[in-house]
Amino acid sequence: MFGPVPAATNFEEFLKKLSIEFQQDVLGLERAKRFRTGERLEKFVDQSGHVYTLKELARREKFKGS
């Protein structure tokens, strides 16, 4: 589907090169939009791999803004 990908390429770099539609399929509409505006994928998950819900992301941003 994608052909060879250099071993040094991480998922974030790989995803940036793919279509908006593919990004939306993988991340969801809102996260894909935020990803395209420069937010890093690591912002969307915790250290254990739990993907934050949009409500959790909003709460975390509000807490950091306080």
Short mmCIF file of N, CA and C in Angstrom, two decimals, residues 2 5-18 22-23 25-27 35 40-41:
data_model
loop_
_atom_site.label_atom_id
_atom_site.label_comp_id
_atom_site.label_asym_id
_atom_site.label_seq_id
_atom_site.Cartn_x
_atom_site.Cartn_y
_atom_site.Cartn_z
N PHE A 2 1.93 1.29 0.83
CA PHE A 2 2.75 2.49 0.94
C PHE A 2 4.13 2.32 0.31
N VAL A 5 9.49 2.03 3.40
CA VAL A 5 9.65 3.21 4.26
C VAL A 5 11.01 3.09 4.92
N PRO A 6 11.82 4.14 4.88
CA PRO A 6 13.13 4.07 5.51
C PRO A 6 13.02 3.69 6.99
N ALA A 7 13.92 2.87 7.46
CA ALA A 7 13.89 2.40 8.84
C ALA A 7 14.00 3.54 9.85
N ALA A 8 14.64 4.62 9.48
CA ALA A 8 14.83 5.75 10.40
C ALA A 8 13.58 6.62 10.51
N THR A 9 12.56 6.36 9.71
CA THR A 9 11.33 7.16 9.72
C THR A 9 10.45 6.73 10.87
N ASN A 10 10.07 7.69 11.73
CA ASN A 10 9.14 7.34 12.80
C ASN A 10 7.70 7.51 12.30
N PHE A 11 6.74 7.08 13.11
CA PHE A 11 5.35 7.09 12.66
C PHE A 11 4.85 8.50 12.40
N GLU A 12 5.27 9.45 13.23
CA GLU A 12 4.82 10.83 13.05
C GLU A 12 5.29 11.38 11.70
N GLU A 13 6.54 11.14 11.35
CA GLU A 13 7.07 11.59 10.06
C GLU A 13 6.33 10.92 8.91
N PHE A 14 6.09 9.63 9.06
CA PHE A 14 5.37 8.85 8.06
C PHE A 14 3.95 9.40 7.86
N LEU A 15 3.26 9.65 8.97
CA LEU A 15 1.87 10.12 8.91
C LEU A 15 1.76 11.49 8.27
N LYS A 16 2.74 12.36 8.50
CA LYS A 16 2.72 13.70 7.92
C LYS A 16 2.69 13.67 6.40
N LYS A 17 3.25 12.63 5.81
CA LYS A 17 3.36 12.53 4.35
C LYS A 17 2.11 11.92 3.70
N LEU A 18 1.21 11.45 4.51
CA LEU A 18 0.02 10.78 3.98
C LEU A 18 -1.14 11.76 3.83
N PHE A 22 -6.38 9.85 5.22
CA PHE A 22 -5.73 8.78 5.97
C PHE A 22 -5.46 9.23 7.40
N GLN A 23 -4.97 10.45 7.57
CA GLN A 23 -4.72 10.99 8.90
C GLN A 23 -6.01 10.99 9.73
N ASP A 25 -8.60 9.02 9.31
CA ASP A 25 -8.95 7.63 9.61
C ASP A 25 -8.17 7.12 10.82
N VAL A 26 -6.90 7.49 10.91
CA VAL A 26 -6.03 7.00 11.97
C VAL A 26 -6.27 7.75 13.28
N LEU A 27 -6.37 9.07 13.20
CA LEU A 27 -6.42 9.90 14.40
C LEU A 27 -7.81 10.38 14.79
N PHE A 35 -3.03 17.75 14.59
CA PHE A 35 -1.75 17.21 14.12
C PHE A 35 -1.23 18.05 12.95
N ARG A 40 2.18 17.55 18.31
CA ARG A 40 2.88 16.28 18.23
C ARG A 40 1.96 15.13 18.65
N LEU A 41 2.16 13.97 18.07
CA LEU A 41 1.34 12.80 18.42
C LEU A 41 1.46 12.45 19.90
#
